PDB file of C-alpha atoms in Angstrom:
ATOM      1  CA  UNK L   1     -10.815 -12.368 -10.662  1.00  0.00           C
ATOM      2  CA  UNK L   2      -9.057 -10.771  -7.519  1.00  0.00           C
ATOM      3  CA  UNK L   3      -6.217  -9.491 -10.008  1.00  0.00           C
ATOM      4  CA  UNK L   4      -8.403  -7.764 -12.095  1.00  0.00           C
ATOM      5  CA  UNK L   5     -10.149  -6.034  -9.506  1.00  0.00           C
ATOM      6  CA  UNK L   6      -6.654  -4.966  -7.925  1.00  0.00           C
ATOM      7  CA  UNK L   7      -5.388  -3.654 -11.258  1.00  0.00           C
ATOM      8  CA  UNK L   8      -8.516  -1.857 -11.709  1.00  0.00           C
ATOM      9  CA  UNK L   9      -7.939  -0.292  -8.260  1.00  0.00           C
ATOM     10  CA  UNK L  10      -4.759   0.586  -9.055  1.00  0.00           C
ATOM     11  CA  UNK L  11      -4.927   2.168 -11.876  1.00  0.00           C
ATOM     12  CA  UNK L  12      -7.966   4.468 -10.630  1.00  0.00           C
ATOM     13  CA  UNK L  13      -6.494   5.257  -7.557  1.00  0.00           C
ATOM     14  CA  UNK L  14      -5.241   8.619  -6.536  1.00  0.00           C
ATOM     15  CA  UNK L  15      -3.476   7.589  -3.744  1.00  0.00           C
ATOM     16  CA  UNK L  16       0.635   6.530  -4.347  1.00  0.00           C
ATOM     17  CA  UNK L  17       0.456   4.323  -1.056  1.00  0.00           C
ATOM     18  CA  UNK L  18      -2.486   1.982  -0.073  1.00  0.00           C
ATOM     19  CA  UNK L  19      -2.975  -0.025   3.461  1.00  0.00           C
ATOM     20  CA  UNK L  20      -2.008  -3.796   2.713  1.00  0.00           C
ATOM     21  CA  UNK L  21      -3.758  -5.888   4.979  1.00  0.00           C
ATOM     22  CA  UNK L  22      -4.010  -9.791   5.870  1.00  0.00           C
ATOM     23  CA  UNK L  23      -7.466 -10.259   4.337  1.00  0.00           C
ATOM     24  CA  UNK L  24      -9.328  -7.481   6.093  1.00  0.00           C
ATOM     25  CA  UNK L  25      -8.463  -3.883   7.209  1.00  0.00           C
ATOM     26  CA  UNK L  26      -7.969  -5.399  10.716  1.00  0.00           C
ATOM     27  CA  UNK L  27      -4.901  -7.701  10.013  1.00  0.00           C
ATOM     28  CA  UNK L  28      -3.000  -4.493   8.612  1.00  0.00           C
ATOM     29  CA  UNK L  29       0.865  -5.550   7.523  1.00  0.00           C
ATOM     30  CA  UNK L  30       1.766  -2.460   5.817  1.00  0.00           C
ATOM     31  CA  UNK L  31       1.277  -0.374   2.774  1.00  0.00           C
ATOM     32  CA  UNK L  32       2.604  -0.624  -1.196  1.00  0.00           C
ATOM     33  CA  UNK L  33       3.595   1.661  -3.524  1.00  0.00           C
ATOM     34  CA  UNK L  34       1.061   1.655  -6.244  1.00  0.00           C
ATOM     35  CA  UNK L  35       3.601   2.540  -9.178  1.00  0.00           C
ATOM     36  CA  UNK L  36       5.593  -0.611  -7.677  1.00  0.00           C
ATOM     37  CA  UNK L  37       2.913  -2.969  -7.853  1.00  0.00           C
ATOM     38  CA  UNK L  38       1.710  -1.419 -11.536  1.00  0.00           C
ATOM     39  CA  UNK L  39       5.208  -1.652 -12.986  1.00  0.00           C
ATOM     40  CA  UNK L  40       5.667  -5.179 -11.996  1.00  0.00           C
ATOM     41  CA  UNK L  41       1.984  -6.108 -13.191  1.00  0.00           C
ATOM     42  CA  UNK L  42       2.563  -4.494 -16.820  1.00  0.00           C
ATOM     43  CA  UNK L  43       6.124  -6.076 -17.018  1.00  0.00           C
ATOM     44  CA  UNK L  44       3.901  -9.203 -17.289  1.00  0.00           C
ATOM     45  CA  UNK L  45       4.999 -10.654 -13.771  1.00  0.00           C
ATOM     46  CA  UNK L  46       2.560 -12.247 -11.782  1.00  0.00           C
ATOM     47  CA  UNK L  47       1.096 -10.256  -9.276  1.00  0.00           C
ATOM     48  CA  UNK L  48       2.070 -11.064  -5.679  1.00  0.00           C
ATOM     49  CA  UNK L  49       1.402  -8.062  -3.663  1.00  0.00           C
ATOM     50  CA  UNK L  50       3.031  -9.208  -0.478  1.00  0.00           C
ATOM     51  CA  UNK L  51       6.637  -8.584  -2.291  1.00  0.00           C
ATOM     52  CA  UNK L  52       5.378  -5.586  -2.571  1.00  0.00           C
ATOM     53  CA  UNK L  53       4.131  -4.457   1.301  1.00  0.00           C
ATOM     54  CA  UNK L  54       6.641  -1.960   3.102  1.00  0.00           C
ATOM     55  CA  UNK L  55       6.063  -1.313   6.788  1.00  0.00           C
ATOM     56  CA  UNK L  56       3.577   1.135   7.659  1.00  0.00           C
ATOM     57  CA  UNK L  57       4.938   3.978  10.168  1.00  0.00           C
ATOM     58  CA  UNK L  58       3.369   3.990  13.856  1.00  0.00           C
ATOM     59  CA  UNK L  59       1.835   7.243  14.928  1.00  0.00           C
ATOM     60  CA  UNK L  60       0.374   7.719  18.203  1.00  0.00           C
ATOM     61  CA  UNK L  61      -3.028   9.483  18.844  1.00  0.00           C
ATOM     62  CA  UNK L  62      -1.099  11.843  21.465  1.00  0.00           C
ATOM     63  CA  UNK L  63       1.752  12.519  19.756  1.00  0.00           C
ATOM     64  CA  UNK L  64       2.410  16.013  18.129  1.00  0.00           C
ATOM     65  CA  UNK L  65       1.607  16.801  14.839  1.00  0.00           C
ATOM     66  CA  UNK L  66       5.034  18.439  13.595  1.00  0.00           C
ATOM     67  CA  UNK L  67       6.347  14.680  15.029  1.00  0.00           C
ATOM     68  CA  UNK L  68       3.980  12.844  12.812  1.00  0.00           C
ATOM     69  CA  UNK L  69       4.526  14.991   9.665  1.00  0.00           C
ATOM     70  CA  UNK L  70       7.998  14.338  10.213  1.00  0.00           C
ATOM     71  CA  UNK L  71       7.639  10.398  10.448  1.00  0.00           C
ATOM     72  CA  UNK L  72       5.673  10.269   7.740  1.00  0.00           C
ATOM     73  CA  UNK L  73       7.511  11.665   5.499  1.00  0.00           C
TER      74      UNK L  73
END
């Protein structure tokens, strides 16, 4: 099932943040905190990722790098 697959992913991930999307990586909505989406999952909740998406910041190809360290952090 799709929530075994995510809770696999999740727990083998490296990554704290991963891109949320709206069925494919080209319908991006945001990103979710893995821990966020674990701790509900093993609190025995049901799994609804989408209460879980925060917006993703915008970076432009042209901007400077010290900006985009600086947004993204």
């Amino acid at each position: 099932s799709d929530d075994v697959a995510t809770r696999k992913l999740l727990m083998e991930t490296q990554h704290s943040r991963l891109p949320a999307g709206d069925g494919s990586v080209d319908a991006m909505i945001g990103v979710v905190q893995t821990r966020d989406v674990l701790a509900a999952m093993l609190g025995g909740r049901a799994l609804d990722p989408r209460r879980h998406v925060r917006s993703a910041p915008i970076v432009h190809d042209q901007a400077d790098a010290l900006d985009v360290l600086s947004t993204l952090r």
